[in-house]
Short mmCIF file of C-alpha atoms in Angstrom, two decimals:
data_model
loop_
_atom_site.label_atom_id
_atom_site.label_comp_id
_atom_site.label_asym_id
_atom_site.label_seq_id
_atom_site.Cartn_x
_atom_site.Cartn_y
_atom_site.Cartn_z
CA UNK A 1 99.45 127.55 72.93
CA UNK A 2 98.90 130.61 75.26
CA UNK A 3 97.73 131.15 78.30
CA UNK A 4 93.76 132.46 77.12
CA UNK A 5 93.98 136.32 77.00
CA UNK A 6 90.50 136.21 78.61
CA UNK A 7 89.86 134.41 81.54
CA UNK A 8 86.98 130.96 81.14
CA UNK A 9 83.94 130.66 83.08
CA UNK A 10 84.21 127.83 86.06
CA UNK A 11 81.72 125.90 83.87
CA UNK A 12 83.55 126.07 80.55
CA UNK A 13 87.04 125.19 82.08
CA UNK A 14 85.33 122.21 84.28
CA UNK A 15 83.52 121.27 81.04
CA UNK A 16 87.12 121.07 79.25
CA UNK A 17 88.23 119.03 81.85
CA UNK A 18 85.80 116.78 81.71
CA UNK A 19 86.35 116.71 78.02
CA UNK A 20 89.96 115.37 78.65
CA UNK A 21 88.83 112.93 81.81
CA UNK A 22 86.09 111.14 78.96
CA UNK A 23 89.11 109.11 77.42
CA UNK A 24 90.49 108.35 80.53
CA UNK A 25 90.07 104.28 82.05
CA UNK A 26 86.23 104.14 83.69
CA UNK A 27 87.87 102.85 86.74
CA UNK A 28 84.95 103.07 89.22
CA UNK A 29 83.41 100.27 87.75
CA UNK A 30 86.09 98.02 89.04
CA UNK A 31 87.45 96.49 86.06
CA UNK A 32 91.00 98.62 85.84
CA UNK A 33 93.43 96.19 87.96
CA UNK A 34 96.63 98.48 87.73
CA UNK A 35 97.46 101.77 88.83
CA UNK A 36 93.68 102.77 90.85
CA UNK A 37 92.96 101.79 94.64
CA UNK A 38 89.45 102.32 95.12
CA UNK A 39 87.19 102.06 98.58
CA UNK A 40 84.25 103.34 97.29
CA UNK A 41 82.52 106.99 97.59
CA UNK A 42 82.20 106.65 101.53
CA UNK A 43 85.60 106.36 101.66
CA UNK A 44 86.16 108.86 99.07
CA UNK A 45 84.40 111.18 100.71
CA UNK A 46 85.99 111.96 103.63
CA UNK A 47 89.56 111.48 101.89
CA UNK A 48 88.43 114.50 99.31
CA UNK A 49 86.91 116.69 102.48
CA UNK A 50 89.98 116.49 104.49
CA UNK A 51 92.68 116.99 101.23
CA UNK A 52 90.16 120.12 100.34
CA UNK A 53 91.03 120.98 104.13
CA UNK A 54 94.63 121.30 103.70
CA UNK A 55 95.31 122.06 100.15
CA UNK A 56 96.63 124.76 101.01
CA UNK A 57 98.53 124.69 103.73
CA UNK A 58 102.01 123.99 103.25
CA UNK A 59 103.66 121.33 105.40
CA UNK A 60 107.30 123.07 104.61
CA UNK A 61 106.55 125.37 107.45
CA UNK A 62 105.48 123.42 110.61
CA UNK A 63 106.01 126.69 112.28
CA UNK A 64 103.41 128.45 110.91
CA UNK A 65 101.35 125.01 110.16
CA UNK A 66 101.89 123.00 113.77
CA UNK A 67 98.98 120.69 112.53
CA UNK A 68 100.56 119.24 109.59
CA UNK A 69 103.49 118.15 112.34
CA UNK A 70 101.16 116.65 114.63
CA UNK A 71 98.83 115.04 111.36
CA UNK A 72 102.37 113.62 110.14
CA UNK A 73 103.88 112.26 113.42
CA UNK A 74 100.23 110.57 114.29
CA UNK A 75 100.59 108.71 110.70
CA UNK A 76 104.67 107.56 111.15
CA UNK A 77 103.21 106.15 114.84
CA UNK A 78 100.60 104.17 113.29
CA UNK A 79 102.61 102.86 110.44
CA UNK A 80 105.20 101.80 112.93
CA UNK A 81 102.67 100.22 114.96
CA UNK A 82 101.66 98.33 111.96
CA UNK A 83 104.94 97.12 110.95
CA UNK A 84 105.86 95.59 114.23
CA UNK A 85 105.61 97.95 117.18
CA UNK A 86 108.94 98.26 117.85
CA UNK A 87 110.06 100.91 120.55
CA UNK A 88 112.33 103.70 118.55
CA UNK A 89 110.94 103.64 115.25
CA UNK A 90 110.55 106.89 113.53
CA UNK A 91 110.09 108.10 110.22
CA UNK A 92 108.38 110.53 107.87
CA UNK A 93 105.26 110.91 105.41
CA UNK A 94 106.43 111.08 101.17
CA UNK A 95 104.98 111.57 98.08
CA UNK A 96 105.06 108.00 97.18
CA UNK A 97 106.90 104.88 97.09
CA UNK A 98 109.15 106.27 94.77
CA UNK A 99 110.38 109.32 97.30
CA UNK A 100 110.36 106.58 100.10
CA UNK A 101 112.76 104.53 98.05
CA UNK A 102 115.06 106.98 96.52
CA UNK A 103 115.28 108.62 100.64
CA UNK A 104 116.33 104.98 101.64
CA UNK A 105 119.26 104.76 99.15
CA UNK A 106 120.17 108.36 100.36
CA UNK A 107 120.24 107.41 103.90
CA UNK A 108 122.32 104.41 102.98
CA UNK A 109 124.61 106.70 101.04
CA UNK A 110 124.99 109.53 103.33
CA UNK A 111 125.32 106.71 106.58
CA UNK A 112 128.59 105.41 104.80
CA UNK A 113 129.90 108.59 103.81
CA UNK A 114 129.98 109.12 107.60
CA UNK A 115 130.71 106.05 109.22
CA UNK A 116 132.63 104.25 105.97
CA UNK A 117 134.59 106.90 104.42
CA UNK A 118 136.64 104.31 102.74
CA UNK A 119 133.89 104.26 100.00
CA UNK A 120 134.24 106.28 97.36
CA UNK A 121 131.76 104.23 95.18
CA UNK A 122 128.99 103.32 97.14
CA UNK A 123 126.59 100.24 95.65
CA UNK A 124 123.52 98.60 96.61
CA UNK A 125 122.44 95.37 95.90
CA UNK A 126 119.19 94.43 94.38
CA UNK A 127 117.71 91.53 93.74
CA UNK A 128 116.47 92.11 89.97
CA UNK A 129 112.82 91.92 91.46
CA UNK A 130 113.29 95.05 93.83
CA UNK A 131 111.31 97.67 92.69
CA UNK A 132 112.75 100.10 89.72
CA UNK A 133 112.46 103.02 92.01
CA UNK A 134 115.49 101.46 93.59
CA UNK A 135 117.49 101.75 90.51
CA UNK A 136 116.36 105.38 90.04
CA UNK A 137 117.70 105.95 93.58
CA UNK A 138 120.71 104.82 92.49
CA UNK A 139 120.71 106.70 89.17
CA UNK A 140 119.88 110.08 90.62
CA UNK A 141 122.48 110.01 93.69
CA UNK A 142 125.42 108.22 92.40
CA UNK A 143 125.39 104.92 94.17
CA UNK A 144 126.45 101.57 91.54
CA UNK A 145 123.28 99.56 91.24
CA UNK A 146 124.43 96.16 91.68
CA UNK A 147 121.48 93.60 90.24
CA UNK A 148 121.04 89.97 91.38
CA UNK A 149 119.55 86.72 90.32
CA UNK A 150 116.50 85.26 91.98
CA UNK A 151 114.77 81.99 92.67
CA UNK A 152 113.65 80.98 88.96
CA UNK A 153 110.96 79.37 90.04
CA UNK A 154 109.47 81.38 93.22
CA UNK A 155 110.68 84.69 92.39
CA UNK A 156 112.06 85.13 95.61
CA UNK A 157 115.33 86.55 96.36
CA UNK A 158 118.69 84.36 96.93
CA UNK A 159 120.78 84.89 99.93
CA UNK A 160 123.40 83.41 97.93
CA UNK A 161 123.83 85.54 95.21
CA UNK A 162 123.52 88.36 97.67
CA UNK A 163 126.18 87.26 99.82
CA UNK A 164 128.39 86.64 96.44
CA UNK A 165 127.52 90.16 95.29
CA UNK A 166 128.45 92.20 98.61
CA UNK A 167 131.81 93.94 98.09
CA UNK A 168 133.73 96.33 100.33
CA UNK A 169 131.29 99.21 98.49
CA UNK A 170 128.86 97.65 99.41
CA UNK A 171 126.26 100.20 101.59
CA UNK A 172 122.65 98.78 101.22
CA UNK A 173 121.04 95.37 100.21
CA UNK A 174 117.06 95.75 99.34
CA UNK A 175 114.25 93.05 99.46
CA UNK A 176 110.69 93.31 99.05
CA UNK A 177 107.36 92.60 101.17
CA UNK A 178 106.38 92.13 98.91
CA UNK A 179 107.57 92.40 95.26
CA UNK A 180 105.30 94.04 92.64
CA UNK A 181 106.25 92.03 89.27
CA UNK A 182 105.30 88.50 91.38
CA UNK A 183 103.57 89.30 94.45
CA UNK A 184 106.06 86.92 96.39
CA UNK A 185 107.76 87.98 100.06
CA UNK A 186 111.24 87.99 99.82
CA UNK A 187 113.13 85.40 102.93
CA UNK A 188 113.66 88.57 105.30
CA UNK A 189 115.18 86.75 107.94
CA UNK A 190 117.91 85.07 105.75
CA UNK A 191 118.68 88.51 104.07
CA UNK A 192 118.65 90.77 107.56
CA UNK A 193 121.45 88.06 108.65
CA UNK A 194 123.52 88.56 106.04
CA UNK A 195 123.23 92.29 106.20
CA UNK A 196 123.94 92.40 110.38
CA UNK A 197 127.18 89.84 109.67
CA UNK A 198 128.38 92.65 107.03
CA UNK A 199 127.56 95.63 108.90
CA UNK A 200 124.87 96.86 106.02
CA UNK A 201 122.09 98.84 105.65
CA UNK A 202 119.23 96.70 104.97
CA UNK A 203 116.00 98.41 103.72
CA UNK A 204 112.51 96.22 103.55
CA UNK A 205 110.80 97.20 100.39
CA UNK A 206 106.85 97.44 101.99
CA UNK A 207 105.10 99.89 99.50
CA UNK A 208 102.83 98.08 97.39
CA UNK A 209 102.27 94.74 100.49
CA UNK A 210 103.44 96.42 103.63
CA UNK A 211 99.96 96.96 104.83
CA UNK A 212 97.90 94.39 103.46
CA UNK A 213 100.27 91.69 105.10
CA UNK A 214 99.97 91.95 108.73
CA UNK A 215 96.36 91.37 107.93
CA UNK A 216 96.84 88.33 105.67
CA UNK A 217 98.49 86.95 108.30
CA UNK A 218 95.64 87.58 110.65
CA UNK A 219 93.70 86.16 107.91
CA UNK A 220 96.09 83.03 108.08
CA UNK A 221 98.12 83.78 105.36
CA UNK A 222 101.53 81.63 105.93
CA UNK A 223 104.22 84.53 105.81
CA UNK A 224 107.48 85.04 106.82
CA UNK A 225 108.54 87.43 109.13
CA UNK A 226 109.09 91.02 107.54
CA UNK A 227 109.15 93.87 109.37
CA UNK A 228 111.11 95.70 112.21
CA UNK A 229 110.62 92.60 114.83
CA UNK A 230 113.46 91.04 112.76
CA UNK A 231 116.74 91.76 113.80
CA UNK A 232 118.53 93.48 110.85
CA UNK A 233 116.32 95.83 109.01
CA UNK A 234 117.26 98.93 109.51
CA UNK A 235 114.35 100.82 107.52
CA UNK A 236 110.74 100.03 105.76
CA UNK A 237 108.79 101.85 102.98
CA UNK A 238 104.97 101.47 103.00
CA UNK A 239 102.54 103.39 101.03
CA UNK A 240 99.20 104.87 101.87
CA UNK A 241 98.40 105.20 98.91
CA UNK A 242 97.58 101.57 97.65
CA UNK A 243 95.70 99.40 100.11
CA UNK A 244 95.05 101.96 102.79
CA UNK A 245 93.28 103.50 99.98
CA UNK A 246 94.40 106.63 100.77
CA UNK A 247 94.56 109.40 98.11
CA UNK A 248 98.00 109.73 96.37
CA UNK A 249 100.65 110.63 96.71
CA UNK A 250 100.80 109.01 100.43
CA UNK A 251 103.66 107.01 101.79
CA UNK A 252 105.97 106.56 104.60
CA UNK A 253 109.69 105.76 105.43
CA UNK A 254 110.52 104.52 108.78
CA UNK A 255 113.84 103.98 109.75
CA UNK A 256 114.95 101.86 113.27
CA UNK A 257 116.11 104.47 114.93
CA UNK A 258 116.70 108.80 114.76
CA UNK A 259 120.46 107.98 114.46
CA UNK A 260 119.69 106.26 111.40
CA UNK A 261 117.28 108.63 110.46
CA UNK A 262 119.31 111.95 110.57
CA UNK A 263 121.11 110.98 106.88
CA UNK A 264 117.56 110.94 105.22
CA UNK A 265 117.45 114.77 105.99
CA UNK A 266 118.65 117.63 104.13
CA UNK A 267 119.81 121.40 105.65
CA UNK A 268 121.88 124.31 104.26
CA UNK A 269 121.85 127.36 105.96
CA UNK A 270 124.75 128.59 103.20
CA UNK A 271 123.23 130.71 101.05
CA UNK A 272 121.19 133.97 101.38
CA UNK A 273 117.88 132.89 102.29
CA UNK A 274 115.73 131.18 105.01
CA UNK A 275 117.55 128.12 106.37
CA UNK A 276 116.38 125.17 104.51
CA UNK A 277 115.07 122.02 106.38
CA UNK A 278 113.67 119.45 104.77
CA UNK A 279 113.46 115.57 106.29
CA UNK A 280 111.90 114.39 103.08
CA UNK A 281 112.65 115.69 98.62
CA UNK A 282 110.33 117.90 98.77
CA UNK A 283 110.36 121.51 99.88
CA UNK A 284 106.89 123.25 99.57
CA UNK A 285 104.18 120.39 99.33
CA UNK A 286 100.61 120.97 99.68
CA UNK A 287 98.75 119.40 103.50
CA UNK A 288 95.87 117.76 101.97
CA UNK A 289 97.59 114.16 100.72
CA UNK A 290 98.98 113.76 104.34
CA UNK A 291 95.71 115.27 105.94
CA UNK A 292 93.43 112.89 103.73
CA UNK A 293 95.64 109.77 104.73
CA UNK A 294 94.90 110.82 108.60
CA UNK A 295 91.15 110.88 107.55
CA UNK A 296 91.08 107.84 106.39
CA UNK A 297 93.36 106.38 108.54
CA UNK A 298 90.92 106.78 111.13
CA UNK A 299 87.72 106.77 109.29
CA UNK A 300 88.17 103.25 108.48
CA UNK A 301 89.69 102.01 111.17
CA UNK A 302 91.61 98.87 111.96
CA UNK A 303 88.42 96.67 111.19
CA UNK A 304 87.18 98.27 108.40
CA UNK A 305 90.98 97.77 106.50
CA UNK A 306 90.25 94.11 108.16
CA UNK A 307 86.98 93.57 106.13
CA UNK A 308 88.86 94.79 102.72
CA UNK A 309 92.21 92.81 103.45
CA UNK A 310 89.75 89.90 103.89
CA UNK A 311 87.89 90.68 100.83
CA UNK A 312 91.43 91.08 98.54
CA UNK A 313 92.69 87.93 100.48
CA UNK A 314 89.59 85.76 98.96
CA UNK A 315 89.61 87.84 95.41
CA UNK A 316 93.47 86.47 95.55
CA UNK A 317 92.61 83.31 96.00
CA UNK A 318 89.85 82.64 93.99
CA UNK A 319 91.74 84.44 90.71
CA UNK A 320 95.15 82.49 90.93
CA UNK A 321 92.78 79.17 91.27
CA UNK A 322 90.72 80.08 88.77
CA UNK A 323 93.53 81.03 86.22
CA UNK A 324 95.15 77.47 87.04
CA UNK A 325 92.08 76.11 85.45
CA UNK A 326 92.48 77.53 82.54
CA UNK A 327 94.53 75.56 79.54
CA UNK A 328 97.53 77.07 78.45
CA UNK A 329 97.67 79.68 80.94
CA UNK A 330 100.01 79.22 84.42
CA UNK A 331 100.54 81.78 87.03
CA UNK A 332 104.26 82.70 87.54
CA UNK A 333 105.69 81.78 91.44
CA UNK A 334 103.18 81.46 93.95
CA UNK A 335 102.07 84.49 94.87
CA UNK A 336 101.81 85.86 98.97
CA UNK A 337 99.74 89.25 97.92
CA UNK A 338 97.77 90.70 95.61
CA UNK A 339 100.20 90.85 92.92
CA UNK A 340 98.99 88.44 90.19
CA UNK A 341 101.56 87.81 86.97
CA UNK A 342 100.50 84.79 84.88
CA UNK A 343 101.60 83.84 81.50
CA UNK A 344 100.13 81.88 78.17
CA UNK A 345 101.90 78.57 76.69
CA UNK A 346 100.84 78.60 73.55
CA UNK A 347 100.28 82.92 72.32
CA UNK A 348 101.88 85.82 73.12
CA UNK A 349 100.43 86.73 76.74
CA UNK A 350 100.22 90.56 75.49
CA UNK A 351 97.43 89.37 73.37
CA UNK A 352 95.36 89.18 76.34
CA UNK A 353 96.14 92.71 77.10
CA UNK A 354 93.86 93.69 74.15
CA UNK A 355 91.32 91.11 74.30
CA UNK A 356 90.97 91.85 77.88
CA UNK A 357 90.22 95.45 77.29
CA UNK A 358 87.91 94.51 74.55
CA UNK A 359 85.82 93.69 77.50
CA UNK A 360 86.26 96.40 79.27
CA UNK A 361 89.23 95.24 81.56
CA UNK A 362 92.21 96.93 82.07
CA UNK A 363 95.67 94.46 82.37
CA UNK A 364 99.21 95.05 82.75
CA UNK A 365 102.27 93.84 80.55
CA UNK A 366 105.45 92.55 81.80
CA UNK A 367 108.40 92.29 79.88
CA UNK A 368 110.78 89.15 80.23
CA UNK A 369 113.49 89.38 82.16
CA UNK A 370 116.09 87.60 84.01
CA UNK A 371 114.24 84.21 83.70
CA UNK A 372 110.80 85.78 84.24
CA UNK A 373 108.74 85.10 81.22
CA UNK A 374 106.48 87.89 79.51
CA UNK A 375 103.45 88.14 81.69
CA UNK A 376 100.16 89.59 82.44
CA UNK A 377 100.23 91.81 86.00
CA UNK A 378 97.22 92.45 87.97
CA UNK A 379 96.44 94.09 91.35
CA UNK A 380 93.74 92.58 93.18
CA UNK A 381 91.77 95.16 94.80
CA UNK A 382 88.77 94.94 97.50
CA UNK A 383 86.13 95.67 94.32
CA UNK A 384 87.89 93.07 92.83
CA UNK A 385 85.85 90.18 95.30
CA UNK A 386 82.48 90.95 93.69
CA UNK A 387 83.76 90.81 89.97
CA UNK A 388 86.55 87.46 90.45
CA UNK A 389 84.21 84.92 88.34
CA UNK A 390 83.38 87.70 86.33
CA UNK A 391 86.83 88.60 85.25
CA UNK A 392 87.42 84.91 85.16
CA UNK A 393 85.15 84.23 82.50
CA UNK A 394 86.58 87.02 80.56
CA UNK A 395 90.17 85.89 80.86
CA UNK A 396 88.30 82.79 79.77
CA UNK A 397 87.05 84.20 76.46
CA UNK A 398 89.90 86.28 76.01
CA UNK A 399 92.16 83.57 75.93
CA UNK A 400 90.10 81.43 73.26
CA UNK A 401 89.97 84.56 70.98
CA UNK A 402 94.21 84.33 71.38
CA UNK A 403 95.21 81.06 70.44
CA UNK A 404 94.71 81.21 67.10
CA UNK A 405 97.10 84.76 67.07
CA UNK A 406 99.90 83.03 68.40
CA UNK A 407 103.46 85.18 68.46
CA UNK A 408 104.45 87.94 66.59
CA UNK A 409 106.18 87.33 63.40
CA UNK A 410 107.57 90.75 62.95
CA UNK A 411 109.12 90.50 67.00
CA UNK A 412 110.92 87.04 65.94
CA UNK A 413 112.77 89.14 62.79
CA UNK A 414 113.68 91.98 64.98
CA UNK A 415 114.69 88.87 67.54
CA UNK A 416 116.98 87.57 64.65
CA UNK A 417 118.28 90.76 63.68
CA UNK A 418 119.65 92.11 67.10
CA UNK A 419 121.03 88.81 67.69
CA UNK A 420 123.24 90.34 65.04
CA UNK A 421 124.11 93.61 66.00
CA UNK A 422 126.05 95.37 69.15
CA UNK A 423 123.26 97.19 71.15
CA UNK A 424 125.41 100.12 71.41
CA UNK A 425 124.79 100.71 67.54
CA UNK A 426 121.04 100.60 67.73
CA UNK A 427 120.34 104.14 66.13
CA UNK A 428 117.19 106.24 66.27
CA UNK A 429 116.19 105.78 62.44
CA UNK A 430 116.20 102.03 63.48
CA UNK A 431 113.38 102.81 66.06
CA UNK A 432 111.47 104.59 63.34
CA UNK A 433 111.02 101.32 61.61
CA UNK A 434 110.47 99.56 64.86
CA UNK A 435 107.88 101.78 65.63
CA UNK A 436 105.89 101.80 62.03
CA UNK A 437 106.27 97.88 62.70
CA UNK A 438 104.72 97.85 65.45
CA UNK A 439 101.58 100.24 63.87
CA UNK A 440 103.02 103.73 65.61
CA UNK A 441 102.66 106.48 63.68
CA UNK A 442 103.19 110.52 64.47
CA UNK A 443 104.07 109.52 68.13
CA UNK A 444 100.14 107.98 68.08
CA UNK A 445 99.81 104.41 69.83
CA UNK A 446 98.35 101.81 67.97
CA UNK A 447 94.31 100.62 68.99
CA UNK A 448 95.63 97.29 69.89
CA UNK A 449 99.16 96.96 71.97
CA UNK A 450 100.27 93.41 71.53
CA UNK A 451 102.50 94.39 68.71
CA UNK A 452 104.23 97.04 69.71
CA UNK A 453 104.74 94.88 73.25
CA UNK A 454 106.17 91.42 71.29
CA UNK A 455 108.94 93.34 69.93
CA UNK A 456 109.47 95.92 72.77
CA UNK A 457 109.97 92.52 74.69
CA UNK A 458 112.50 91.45 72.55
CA UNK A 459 114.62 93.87 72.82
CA UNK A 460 117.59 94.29 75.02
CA UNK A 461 116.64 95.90 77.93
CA UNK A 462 118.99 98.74 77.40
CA UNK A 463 117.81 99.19 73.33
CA UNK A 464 113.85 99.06 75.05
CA UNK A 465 115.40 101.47 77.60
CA UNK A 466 116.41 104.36 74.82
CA UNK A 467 113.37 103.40 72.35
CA UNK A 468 110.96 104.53 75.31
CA UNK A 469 113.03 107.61 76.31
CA UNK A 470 112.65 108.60 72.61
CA UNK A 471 109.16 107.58 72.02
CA UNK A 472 107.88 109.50 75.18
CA UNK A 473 110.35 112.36 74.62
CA UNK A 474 107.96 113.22 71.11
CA UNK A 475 104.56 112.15 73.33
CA UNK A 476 105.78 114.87 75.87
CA UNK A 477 104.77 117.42 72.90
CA UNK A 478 101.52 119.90 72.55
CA UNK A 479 100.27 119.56 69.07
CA UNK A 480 97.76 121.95 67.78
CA UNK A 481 94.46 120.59 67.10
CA UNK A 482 94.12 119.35 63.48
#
């Protein structure tokens, strides 16, 4: 493919687009519960005037664009506010949780290489529900990931195994407010005590709960402390972009203090061209996600996020009860957000992925791992409170259509075979015949996913870990139209 020798009309080019957008999820109705955060057109509205506002500008030069400062400092002071009001907080607006994540490994990193020079290989510890962005921190600057066991049964991490896993490398230990696979808040307190009697870095996963739990609490949610008021954590991610229902990518990475701060940054004047200063990854980045967040921000206002916290808050409620009803289903932990993950007894739960989408709602799988069972994830958003006993009656139907399917047949061979073999010798013409097992062919994914997800699930983690990177390294691909 070429770029067209002849320039389109607007129409023709939006009609193309369109084209592509008529396969994608039909999320305004409500019924996707993964991946979209929607408010509704008001709130829409002024999110897409303001990022229209500032898509061009570019927040690399607050020079030339003092607004975008000014737009990005007002945001860091309000998410401080909202995680605790403590005096000396700073931070700065990112893409996304990921950015926020990876930044907080990096300040842990480049804090040690300063203060601990002793370590040559740095590690952080994470409980093996802290978010994967976490382990791509670690991938992508060189620090040893260092995974721990949780609570079996609430999902929450152990200040045991923490304490066990903290070695003289040691620069960062991670928990979540909440965690995403479970939706359960992690014992801050405990953690931030172990991490001041070490001398640690000790960052507060808030991305996908950090706002929606100050007003759960205010809601009477029974929580835990979690943010800067305890003693101890040192930074906090929380993203805009999820319940704040801000457009993404919109985050934020606040760190206790500007000492603390100054290793998240990156500078080099040592080369030939304009001194580079950048606090966050990214150089050049267009004004309109951190000018729509702003809008919103204070379009809303605290009692407008009040009246859709309160809204998710009864959604929550009346889904996990509702799912407890149900035979043969159980909900996994006991969840303190929004995050839903639930399981079947009797089937394979990714059977309810396609039954579920059969009528017309969209479900998340979750693969097994480290005593969590294979689950069903969903994210309870504010449309969510005027569809709970609807989706409830689907999961209802959907999970009578799935007992008779029970589990995979195909998934327990592959089960029995790898019990076999060394992971190490899985080879990519094996995959070929996992993949036509599972119903893929030419790099196309089968109708129905439950499958392909059975024996993905069975897998070792590191054999699902190279099947994906090969399966999305041939989707990555343009094909010519047949």
């Amino acid at each position: 493919m070429q770029i067209p020798a002849h320039g389109k009309s607007h129409a023709n080019v939006k009609a193309e687009l369109e084209a592509f957008a008529a396969r994608d999820a039909t999320w305004r109705d409500g019924k996707t519960l993964g991946y979209i955060y929607d408010a509704g057109p008001e709130v829409e509205e002024i999110a897409k005037w303001a990022y229209m506002r500032y898509l061009t500008e570019n927040a690399l030069a607050p020079a030339t664009f003092p607004s975008l400062m000014q737009i990005e400092n007002e945001l860091v002071a309000m998410a401080a506010a909202h995680l605790g009001d403590v005096p000396g907080v700073v931070g700065n607006f990112t893409s996304g949780g990921t950015e926020s994540c990876m930044l907080a490994v990096k300040t842990a990193r480049d804090y040690a290489r300063a203060m601990k020079p002793h370590i040559e290989e740095p590690e952080a510890i994470l409980p093996v529900t802290a978010h994967a962005a976490f382990q791509k921190g670690c991938h992508y600057l060189g620090v040893k990931k260092v995974l721990v066991p949780v609570d079996p049964k609430t999902f929450k991490a152990d200040p045991a195994a923490i304490v066990k896993a903290i070695t003289p490398n040691t620069v960062l230990i991670v928990a979540s407010a909440v965690s995403y696979a479970h939706g359960v808040l992690d014992p801050i307190e405990d953690v931030a005590r172990i991490a001041q009697k070490h001398n640690l870095n000790f960052h507060v996963d808030g991305c996908i709960g950090g706002f929606l739990l100050p007003y759960f609490k205010r809601l009477g949610a029974k929580l835990g402390a979690f943010d800067f008021r305890v003693p101890g954590v040192t930074s906090m991610s929380m993203d805009f972009h999820k319940y704040a229902y801000c457009p993404k990518g919109a985050s934020v990475l606040l760190h206790r203090s500007k000492e603390l701060r100054r290793f998240q940054m990156f500078v080099t004047s040592d080369w030939t061209g304009y001194t580079i200063v950048n606090p966050t990854i990214q150089s050049a980045k267009s004004g309109g996600p951190m000018a729509a967040a702003w809008a919103v921000l204070n379009s809303v206002g605290d009692d407008g996020f009040m009246r859709f916290a309160e809204r998710i808050y009864q959604a929550t409620q009346t889904i996990v009860e509702g799912i407890a009803k149900i035979p043969g289903l159980r909900v996994l932990g006991a969840p303190d957000s929004n995050q839903v993950a639930f399981t079947a007894e009797d089937f394979s739960c990714f059977h309810l992925i396609d039954e579920m989408a059969a009528r017309g709602w969209g479900v998340q799988p979750q693969f097994g791992y480290h005593g969590s069972e294979a689950n069903v994830h969903i994210s309870i958003g504010q449309k969510t409170f005027d569809q709970a006993n609807e989706f409830l009656a689907a999961l209802r139907e959907a999970t009578d259509a799935c007992r008779p399917k029970g589990f995979s047949q195909i998934a327990a061979k592959v089960k029995s075979e790898l019990s076999r073999m060394n992971p190490a010798d899985f080879k990519p013409a094996m995959l070929n015949d996992l993949m036509r097992a599972a119903g893929i062919e030419d790099g196309q994914l089968p109708r129905k996913s439950a499958e392909l997800n059975q024996i993905l699930n069975v897998l070792p983690p590191k054999v699902t870990e190279f099947a994906l990177i090969e399966f999305m390294n041939e989707r990555y691909l343009y094909r010519e139209k047949k």
